[in-house]
Short mmCIF file of C-alpha atoms and ligand atoms in Angstrom, two decimals:
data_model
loop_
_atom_site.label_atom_id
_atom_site.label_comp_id
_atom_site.label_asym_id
_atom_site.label_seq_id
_atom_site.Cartn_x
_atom_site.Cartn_y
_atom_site.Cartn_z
CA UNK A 14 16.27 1.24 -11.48
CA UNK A 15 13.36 1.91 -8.76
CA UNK A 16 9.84 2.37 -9.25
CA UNK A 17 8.65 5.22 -7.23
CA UNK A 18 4.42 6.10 -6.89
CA UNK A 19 3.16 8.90 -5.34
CA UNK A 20 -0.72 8.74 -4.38
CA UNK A 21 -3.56 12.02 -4.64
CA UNK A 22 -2.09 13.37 -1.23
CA UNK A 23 1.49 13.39 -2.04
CA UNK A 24 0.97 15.19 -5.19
CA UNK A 25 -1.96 17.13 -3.90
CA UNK A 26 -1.63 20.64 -3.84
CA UNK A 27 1.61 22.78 -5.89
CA UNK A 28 3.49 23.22 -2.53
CA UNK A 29 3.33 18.70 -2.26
CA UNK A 30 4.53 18.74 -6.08
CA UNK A 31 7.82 20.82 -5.45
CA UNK A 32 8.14 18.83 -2.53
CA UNK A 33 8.25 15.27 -4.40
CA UNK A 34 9.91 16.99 -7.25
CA UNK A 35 12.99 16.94 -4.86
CA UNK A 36 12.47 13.31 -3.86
CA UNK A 37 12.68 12.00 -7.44
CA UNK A 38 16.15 14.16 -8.95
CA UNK A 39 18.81 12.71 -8.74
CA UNK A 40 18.29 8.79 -9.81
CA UNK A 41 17.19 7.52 -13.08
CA UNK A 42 13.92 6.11 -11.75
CA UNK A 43 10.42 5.49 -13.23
CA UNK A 44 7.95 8.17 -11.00
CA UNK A 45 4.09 7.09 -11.14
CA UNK A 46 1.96 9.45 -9.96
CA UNK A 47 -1.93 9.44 -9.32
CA UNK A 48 -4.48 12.53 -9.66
CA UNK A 49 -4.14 15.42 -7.58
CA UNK A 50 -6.04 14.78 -4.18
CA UNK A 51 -10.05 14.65 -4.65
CA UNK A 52 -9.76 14.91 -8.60
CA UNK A 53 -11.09 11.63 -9.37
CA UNK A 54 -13.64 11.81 -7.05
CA UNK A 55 -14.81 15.10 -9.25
CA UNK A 56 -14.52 12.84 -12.34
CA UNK A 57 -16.71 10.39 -11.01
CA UNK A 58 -19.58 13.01 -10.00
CA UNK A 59 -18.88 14.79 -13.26
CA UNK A 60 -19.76 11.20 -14.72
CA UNK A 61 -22.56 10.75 -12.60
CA UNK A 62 -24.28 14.03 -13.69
CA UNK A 63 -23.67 12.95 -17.32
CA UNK A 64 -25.02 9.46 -16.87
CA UNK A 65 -28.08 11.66 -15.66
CA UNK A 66 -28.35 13.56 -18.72
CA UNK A 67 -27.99 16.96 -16.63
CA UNK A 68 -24.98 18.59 -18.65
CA UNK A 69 -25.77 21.69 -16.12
CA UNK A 70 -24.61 19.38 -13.44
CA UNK A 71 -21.47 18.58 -14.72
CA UNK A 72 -20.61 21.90 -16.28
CA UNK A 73 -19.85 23.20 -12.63
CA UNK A 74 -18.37 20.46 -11.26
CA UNK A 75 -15.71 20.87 -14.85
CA UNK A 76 -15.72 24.62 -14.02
CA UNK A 77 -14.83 24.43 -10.18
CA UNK A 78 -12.04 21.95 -10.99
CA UNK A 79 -10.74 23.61 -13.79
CA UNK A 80 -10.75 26.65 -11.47
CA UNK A 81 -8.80 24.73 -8.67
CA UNK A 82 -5.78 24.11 -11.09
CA UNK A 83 -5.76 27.00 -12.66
CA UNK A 84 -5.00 28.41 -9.03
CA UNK A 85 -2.21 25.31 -8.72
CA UNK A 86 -0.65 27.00 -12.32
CA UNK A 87 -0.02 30.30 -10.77
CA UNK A 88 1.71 28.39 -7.55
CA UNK A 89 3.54 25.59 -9.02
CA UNK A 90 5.51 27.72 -11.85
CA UNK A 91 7.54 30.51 -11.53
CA UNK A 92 8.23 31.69 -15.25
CA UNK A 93 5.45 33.04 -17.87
CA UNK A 94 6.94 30.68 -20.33
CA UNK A 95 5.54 27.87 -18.00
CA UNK A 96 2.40 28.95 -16.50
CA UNK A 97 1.26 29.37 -20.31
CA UNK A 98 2.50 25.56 -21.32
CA UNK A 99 0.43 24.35 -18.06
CA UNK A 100 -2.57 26.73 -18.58
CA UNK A 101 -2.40 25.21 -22.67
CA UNK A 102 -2.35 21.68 -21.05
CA UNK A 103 -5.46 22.11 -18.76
CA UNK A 104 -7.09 23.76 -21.34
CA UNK A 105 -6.69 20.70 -23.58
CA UNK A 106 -7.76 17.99 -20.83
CA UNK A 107 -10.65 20.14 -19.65
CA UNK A 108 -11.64 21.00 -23.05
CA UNK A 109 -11.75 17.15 -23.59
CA UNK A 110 -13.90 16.49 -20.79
CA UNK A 111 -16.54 19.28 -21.83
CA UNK A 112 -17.06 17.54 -25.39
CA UNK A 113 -18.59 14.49 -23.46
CA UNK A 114 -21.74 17.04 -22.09
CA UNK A 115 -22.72 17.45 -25.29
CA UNK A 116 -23.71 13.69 -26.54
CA UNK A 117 -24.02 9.87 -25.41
CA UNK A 118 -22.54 9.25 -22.63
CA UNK A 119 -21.50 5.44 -21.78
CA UNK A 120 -19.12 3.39 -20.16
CA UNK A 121 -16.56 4.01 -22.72
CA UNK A 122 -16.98 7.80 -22.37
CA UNK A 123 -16.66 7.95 -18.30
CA UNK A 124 -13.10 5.63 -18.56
CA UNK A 125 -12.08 8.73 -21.35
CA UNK A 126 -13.06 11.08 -18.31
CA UNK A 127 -12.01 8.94 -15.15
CA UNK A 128 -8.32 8.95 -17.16
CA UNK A 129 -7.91 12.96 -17.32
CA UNK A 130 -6.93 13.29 -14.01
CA UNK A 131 -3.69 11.29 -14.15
CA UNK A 132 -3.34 12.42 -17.72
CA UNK A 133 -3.23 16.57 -16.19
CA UNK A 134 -1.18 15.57 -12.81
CA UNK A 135 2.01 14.04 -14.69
CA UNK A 136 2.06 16.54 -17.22
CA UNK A 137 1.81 19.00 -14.88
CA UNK A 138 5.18 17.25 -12.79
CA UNK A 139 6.45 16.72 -15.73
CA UNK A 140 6.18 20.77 -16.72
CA UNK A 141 7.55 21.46 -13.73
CA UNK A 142 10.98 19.42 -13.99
CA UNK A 143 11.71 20.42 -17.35
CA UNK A 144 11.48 24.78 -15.56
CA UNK A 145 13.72 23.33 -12.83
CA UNK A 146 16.31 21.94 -15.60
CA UNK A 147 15.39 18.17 -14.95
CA UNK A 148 15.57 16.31 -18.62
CA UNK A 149 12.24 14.00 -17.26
CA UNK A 150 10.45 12.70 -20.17
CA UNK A 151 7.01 11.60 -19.72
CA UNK A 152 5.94 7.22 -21.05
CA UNK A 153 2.27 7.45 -21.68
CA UNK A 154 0.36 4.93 -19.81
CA UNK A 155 -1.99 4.41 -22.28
CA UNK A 156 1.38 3.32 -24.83
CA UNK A 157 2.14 0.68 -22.83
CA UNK A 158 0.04 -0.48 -19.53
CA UNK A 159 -2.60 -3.12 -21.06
CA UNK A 160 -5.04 -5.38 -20.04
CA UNK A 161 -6.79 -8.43 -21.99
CA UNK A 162 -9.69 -10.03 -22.43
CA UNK A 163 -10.68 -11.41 -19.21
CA UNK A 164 -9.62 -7.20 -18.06
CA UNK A 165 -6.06 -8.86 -16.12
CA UNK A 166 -3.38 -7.14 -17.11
CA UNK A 167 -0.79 -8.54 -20.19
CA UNK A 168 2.71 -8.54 -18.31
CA UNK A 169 3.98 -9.89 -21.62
CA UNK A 170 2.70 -6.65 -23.83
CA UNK A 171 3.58 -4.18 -20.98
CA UNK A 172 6.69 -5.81 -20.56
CA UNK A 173 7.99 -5.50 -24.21
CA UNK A 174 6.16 -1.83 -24.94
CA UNK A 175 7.77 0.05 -21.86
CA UNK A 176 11.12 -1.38 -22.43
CA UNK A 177 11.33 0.05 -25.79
CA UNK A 178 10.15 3.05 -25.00
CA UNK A 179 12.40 3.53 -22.23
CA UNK A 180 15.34 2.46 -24.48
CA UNK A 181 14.32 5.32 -26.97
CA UNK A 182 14.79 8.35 -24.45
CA UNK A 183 18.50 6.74 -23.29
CA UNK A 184 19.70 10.56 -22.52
CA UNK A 185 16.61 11.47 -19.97
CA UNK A 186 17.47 12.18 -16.22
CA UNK A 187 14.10 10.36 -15.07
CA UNK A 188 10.64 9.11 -16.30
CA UNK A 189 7.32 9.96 -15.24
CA UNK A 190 3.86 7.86 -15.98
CA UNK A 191 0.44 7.76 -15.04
CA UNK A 192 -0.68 5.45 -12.46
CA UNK A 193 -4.18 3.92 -12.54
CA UNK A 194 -5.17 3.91 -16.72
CA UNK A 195 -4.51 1.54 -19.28
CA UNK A 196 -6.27 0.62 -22.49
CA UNK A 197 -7.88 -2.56 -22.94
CA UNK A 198 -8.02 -5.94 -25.04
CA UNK A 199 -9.97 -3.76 -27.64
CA UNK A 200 -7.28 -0.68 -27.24
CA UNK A 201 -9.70 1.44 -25.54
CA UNK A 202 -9.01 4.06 -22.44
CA UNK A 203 -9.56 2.16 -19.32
CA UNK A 204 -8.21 1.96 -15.49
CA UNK A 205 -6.86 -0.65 -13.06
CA UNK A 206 -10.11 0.16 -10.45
CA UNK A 207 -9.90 2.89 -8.15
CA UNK A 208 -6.71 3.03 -5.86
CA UNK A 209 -4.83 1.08 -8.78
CA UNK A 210 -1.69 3.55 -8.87
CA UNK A 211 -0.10 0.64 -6.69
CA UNK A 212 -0.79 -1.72 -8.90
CA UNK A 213 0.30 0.60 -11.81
CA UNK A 214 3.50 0.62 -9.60
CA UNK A 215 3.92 -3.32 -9.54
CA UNK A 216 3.21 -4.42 -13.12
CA UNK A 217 5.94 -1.67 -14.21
CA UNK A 218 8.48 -2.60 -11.01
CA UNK A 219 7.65 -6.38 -11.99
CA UNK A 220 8.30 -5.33 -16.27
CA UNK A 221 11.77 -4.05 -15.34
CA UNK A 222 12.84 -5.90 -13.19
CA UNK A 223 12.92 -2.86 -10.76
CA UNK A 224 15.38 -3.10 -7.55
CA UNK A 225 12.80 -1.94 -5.71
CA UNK A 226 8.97 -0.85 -5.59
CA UNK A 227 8.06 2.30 -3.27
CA UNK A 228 4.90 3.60 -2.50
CA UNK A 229 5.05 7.26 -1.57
CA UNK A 230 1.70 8.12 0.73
CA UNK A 231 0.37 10.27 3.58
CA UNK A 232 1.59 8.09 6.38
CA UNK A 233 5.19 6.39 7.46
CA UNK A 234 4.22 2.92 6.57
CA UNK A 235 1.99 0.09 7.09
CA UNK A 236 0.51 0.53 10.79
CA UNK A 237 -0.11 -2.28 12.63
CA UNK A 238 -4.37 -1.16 13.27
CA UNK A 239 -6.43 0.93 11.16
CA UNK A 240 -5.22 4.58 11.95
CA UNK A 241 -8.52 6.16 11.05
CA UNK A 242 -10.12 3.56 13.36
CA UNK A 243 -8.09 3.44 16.01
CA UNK A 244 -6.35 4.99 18.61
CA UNK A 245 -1.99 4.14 19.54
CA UNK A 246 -1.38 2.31 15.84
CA UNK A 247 1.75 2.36 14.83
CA UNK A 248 3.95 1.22 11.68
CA UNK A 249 4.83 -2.23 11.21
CA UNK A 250 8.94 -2.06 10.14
CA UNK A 251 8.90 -5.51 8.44
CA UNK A 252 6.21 -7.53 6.39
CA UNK A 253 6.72 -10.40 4.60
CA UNK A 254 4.51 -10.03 1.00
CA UNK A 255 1.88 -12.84 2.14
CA UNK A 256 1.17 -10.51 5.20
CA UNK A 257 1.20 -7.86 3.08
CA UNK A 258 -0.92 -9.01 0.83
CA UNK A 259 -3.66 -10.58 3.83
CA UNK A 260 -3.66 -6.88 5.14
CA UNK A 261 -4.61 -5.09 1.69
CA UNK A 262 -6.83 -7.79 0.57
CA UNK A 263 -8.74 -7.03 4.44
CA UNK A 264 -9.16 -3.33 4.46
CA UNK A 265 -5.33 -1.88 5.20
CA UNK A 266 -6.49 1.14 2.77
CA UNK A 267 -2.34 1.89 2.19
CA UNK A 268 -2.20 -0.97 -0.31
CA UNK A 269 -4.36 -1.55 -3.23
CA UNK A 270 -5.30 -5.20 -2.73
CA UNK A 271 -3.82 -6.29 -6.37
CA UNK A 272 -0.47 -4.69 -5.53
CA UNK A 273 1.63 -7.93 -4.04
CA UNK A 274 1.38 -10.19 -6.29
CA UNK A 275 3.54 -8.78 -9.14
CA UNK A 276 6.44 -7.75 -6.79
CA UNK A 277 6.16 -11.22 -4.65
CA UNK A 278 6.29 -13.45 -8.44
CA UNK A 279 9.23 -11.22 -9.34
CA UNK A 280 10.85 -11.27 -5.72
CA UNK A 281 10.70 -6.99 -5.71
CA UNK A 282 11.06 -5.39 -2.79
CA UNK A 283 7.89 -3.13 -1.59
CA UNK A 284 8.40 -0.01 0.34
CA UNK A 285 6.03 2.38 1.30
CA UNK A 286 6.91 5.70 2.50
CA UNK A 287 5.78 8.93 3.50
CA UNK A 288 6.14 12.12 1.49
CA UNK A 289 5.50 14.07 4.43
CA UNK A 290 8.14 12.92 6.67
CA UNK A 291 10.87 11.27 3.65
CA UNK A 292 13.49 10.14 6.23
CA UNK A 293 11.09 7.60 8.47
CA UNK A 294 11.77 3.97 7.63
CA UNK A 295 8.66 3.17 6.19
CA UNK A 296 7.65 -0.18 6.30
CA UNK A 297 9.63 -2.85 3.95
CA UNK A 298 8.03 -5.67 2.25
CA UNK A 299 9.83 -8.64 1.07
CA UNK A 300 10.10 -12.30 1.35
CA UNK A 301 11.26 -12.42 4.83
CA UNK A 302 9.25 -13.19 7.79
CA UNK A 303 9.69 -12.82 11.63
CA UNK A 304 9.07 -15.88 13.51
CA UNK A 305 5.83 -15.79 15.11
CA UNK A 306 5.09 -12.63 15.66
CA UNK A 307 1.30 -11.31 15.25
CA UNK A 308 2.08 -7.73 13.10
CA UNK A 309 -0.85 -6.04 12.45
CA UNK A 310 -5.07 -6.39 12.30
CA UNK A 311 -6.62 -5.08 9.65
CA UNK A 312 -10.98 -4.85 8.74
CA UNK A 313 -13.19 -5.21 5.53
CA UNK A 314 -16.55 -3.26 5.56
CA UNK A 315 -20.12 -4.62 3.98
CA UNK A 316 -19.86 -8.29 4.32
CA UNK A 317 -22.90 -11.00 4.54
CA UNK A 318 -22.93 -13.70 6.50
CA UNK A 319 -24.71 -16.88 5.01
CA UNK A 320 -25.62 -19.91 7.00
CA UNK A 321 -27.07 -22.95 5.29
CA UNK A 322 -27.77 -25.92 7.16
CA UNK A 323 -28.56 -29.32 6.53
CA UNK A 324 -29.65 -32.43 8.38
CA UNK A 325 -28.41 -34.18 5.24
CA UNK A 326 -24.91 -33.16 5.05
CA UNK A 327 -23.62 -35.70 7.27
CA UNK A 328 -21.53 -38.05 5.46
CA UNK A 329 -23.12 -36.47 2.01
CA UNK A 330 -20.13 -36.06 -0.40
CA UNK A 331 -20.93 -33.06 -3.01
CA UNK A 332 -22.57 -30.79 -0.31
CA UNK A 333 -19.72 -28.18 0.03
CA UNK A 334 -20.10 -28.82 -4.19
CA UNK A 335 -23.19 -28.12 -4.52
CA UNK A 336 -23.14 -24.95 -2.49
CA UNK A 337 -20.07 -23.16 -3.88
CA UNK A 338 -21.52 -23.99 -7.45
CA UNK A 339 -24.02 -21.34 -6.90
CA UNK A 340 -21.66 -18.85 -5.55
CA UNK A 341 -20.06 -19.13 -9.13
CA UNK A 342 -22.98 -19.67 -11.30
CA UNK A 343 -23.75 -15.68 -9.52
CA UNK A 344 -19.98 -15.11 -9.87
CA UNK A 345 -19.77 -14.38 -6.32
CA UNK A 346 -16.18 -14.60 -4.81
CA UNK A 347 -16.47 -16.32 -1.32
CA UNK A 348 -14.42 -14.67 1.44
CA UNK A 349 -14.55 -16.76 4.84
CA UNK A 350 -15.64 -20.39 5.35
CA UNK A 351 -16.28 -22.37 8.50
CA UNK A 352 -17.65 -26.02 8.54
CA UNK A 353 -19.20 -27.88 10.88
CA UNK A 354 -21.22 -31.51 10.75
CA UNK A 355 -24.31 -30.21 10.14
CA UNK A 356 -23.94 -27.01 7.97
CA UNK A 357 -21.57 -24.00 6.67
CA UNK A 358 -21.05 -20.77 6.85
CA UNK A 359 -19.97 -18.39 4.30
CA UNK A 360 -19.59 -14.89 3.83
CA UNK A 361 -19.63 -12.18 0.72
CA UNK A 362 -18.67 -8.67 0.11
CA UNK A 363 -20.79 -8.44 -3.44
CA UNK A 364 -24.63 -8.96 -2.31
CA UNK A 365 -25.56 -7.81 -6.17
CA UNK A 366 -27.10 -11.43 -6.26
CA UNK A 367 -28.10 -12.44 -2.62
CA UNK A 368 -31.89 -12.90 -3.87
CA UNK A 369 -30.94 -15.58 -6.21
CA UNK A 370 -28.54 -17.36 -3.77
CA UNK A 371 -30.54 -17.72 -1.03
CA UNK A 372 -33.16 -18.80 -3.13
CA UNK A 373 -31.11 -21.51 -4.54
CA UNK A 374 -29.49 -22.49 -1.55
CA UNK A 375 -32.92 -23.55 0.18
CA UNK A 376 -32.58 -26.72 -1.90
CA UNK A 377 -30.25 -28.10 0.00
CA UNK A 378 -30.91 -26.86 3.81
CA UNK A 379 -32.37 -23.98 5.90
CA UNK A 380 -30.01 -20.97 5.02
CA UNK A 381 -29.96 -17.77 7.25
CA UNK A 382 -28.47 -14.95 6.15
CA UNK A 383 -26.41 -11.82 8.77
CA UNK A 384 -25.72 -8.37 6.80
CA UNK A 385 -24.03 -5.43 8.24
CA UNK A 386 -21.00 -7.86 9.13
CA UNK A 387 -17.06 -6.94 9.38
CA UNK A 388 -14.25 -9.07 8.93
CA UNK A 389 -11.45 -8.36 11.14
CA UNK A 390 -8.14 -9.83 9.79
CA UNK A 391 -5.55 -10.68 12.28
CA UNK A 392 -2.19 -11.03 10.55
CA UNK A 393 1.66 -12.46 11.33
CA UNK A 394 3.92 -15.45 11.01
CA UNK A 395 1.25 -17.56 12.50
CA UNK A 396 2.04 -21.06 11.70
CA UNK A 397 0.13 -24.01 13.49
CA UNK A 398 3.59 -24.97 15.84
CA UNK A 399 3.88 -21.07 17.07
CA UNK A 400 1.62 -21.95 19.86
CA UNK A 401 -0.54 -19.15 22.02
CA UNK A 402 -1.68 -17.00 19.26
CA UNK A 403 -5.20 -17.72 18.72
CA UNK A 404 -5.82 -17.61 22.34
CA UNK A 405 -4.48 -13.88 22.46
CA UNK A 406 -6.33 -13.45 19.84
CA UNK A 407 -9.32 -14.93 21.39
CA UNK A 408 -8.79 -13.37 24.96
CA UNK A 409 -8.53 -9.92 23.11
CA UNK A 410 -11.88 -10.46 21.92
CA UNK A 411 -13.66 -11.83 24.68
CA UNK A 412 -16.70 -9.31 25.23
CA UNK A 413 -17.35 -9.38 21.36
CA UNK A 414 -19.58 -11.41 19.77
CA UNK A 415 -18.22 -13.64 17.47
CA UNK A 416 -20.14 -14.93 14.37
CA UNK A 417 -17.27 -16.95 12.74
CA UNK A 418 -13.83 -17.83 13.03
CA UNK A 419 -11.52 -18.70 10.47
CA UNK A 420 -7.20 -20.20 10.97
CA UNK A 421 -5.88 -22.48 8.37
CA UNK A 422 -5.97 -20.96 5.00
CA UNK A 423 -2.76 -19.47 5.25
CA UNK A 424 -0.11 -19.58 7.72
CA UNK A 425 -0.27 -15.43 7.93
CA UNK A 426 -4.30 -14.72 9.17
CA UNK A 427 -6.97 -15.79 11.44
CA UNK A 428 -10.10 -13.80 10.23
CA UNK A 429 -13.18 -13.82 12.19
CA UNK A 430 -16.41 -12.23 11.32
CA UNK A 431 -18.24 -9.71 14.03
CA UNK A 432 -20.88 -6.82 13.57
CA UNK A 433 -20.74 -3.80 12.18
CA UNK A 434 -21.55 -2.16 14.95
CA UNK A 435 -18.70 -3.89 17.13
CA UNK A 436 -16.32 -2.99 14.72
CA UNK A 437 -14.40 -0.21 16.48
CA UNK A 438 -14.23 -2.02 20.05
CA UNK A 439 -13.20 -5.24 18.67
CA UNK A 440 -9.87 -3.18 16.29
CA UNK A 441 -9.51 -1.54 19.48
CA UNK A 442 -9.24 -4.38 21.95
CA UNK A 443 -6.92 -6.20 19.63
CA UNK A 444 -4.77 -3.42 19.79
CA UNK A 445 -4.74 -2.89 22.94
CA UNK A 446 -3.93 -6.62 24.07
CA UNK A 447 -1.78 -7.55 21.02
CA UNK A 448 0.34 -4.89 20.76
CA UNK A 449 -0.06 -2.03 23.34
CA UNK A 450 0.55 -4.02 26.51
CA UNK A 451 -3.05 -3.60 28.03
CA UNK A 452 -4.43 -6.87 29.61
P1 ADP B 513 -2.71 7.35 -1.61
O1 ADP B 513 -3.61 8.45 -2.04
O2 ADP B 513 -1.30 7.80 -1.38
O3 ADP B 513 -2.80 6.13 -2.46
P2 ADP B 513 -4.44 6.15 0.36
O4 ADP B 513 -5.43 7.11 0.95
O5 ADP B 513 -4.92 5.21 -0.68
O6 ADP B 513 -3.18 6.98 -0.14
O7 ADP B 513 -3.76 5.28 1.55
C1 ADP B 513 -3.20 5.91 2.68
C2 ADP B 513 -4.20 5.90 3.82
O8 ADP B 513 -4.49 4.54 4.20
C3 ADP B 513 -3.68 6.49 5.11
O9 ADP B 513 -3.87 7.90 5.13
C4 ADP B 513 -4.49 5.78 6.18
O10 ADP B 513 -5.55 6.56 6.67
C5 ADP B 513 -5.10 4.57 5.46
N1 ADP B 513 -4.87 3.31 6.15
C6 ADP B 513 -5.81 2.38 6.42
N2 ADP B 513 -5.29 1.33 7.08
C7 ADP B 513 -3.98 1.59 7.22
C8 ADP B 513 -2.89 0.91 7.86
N3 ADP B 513 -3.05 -0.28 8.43
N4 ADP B 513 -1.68 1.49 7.85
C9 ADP B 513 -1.48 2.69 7.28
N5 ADP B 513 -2.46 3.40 6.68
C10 ADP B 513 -3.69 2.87 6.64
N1 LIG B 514 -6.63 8.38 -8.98
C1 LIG B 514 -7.16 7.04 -8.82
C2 LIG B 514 -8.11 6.99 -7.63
O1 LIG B 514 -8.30 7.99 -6.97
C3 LIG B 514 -6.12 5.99 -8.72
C4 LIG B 514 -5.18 6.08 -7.52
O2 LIG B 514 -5.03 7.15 -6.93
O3 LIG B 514 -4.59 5.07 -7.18
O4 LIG B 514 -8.71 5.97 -7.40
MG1 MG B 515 -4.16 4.49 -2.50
#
């Protein structure tokens, strides 16, 4: 059995639905499907205005987007007896979302609203099969995908829920679920963060024991530079799950950053795949790497640079102790460190509690702090004895300033920390010199 997940693009509009509808028949697979394109970014301003206390607000947000798949209805289905199942099933959602302008509205209330838009797309897919003659039978999310306490997800619980519930349906063609929402320790509606349809995608893949995990999205595969960014990227054919992983975790949008890790503990296969163009390879991911070969540079947005530096810290054991103790007392996840004799660098993505750091820091040296920083993530089998990578790297970089470096984490990145505003000309350079020929 394969675990296939379609993102907001792929299922975005009733033409894209019709077209993945033919991708899934056939194989007895578990489909996961996100919102429609754009619809949770509605849910989140609908939120917004409600968190605002302006009902007014959110009423014609609701109404617009109730509107939009209305319109979809009247597209997507071709007999009465269908439009009038759909039109019953967007009544109910949007009906749902209305009672929460007329009270309280809290955290509790906006994951009850963020949830909808999953809730309407698979139904909606799921409408759709059953008209073409497809026996698909839809495994509620919120039945089975759980987190716990500490919000990770319970493989254990997920694990034993789906598999029942896929054993009770042993006559259905194919299964479709919602990507993205869960309920939590307390059995309340929650989600997996946004972009969390991949994970969705790995914790079921990894519960039974799919053959394989494929992400369905808007481009053929992983491409070796940020296409949005950059000009000539183009898709990396092999990755092995660390690089994988190094690329979501640093900005490769295609990936949700939590989506490796599942698939790489249960040795799963990862393919992504575009809807648009089904017969292009795609990029695999597995546990196979290609000998030193740099495959692709990826770049995370909004990090701080902190300096602290200390005519103490030679020979003082506990410094580097001392310091990272107030990252966590601010549970504040460090991203990049570089050392030297007489101080250390570090660098953030979640400035909620810069004040207080800083502030403590001073204790123990003279701390300096750079915002508007990028990190730019340069990823392949880059192990210490494949010699001449880091000075590519390097040479490709040579008229951009450089604020940190970082090689010997992993044998998969070197990471090094540049501004903002050289962010395009540095992607670009790399590019060009590591994989486009240009000197
Ligand atoms: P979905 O809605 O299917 O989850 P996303 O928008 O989350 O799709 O991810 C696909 C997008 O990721 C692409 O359209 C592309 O613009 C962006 N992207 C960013 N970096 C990369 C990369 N290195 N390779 C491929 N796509 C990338
Ligand atoms: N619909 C959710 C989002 O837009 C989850 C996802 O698409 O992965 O973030
Ligand atoms: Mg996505």
């Amino acid at each position: 059995m394969k675990v296939l997940k379609f993102g907001g693009t792929s299922v975005g509009s009733a033409q894209r639905m019709k077209d993945v509808a033919k991708l899934i028949t056939g194989e007895r697979n578990i489909v996961v499907l996100s919102a429609m394109s754009g619809t949770t970014n509605s849910l989140v301003e609908i939120s917004d205005y409600l968190y605002k206390k302006n009902p007014d607000g959110a009423n014609e947000v609701i109404n617009k987007l109730a509107q939009k798949y209305y319109g979809h209805i009247e597209e997507l289905y071709s007999t009465d007896e269908y439009k009038q199942k759909a039109k019953e099933l967007i009544k109910h959602h949007f009906d749902h979302i209305r009672t929460f302008t007329k009270d309280l509205f809290t955290l509790f209330e906006e994951k009850v609203v963020l949830a909808q838009g999953e809730l309407i797309s698979t139904g909606m897919m799921n409408l759709y099969l059953n008209e073409c003659g497809v026996n698909s039978v839809l495994i509620p999310a919120l039945d089975y995908m759980r987190t716990d306490k500490n919000a990770e997800p319970d493989p254990v619980y997920i694990k034993e829920k789906l598999i029942k519930l896929l054993d009770e349906h042993k006559d259905a063609d194919l299964f479709i679920t919602q990507g993205y929402i869960c309920r939590n320790a307390y059995g309340e509606i929650d989600n997996l963060q946004r972009g969390g349809s991949d994970y969705s995608a790995s914790l079921i893949g990894a519960a039974i024991g799919a053959e394989e995990i494929q992400i369905w999205t808007d481009i053929d595969g992983m491409h070796n530079n940020d296409p949005r960014v950059v000009e000539k990227t183009s898709p990396v054919r092999h990755l092995h799950f660390e690089e994988a992983a190094e690329l979501a975790y640093f900005g490769a949008k295609i990936l949700h950053p939590t989506c490796i890790l599942p698939a790489k503990l249960n040795n799963i296969p990862v393919r992504l795949l575009n809807t648009m163009q089904p017969e292009a390879p795609g990029t695999m991911i597995s546990n196979m790497t290609e000998k030193g070969k740099i495959k692709a540079v990826a770049a995370k947005d909004n990090i701080t640079s902190i300096k602290i530096k200390s005519g103490r810290m030679l020979l003082a054991t506990g410094f580097l102790r001392k310091v990272f103790e107030i990252f966590e007392n601010y549970q504040t996840p460090i991203d990049m460190v570089t050392t030297s004799e007489v101080g250390v660098s570090v660098t953030i993505d979640n400035r909620k509690h810069l004040d207080e750091i800083v502030d403590d820091l001073k204790k123990y040296g003279t701390v300096s702090v750079d915002e508007n920083m990028v990190i730019v993530c340069v990823v392949g089998d880059l192990e210490w004895d494949n010699v001449g990578f880091e000075a590519r790297i390097v040479q490709a970089l040579k008229d951009v300033p450089v604020r940190m470096i970082s090689y010997g984490g992993s044998n998969y990145n070197v990471s090094l920390l540049v501004k903002a505003s050289d962010k395009t000309r540095a992607l670009q350079a790399l590019s060009d010199h590591l994989f486009n020929n240009k000197a």
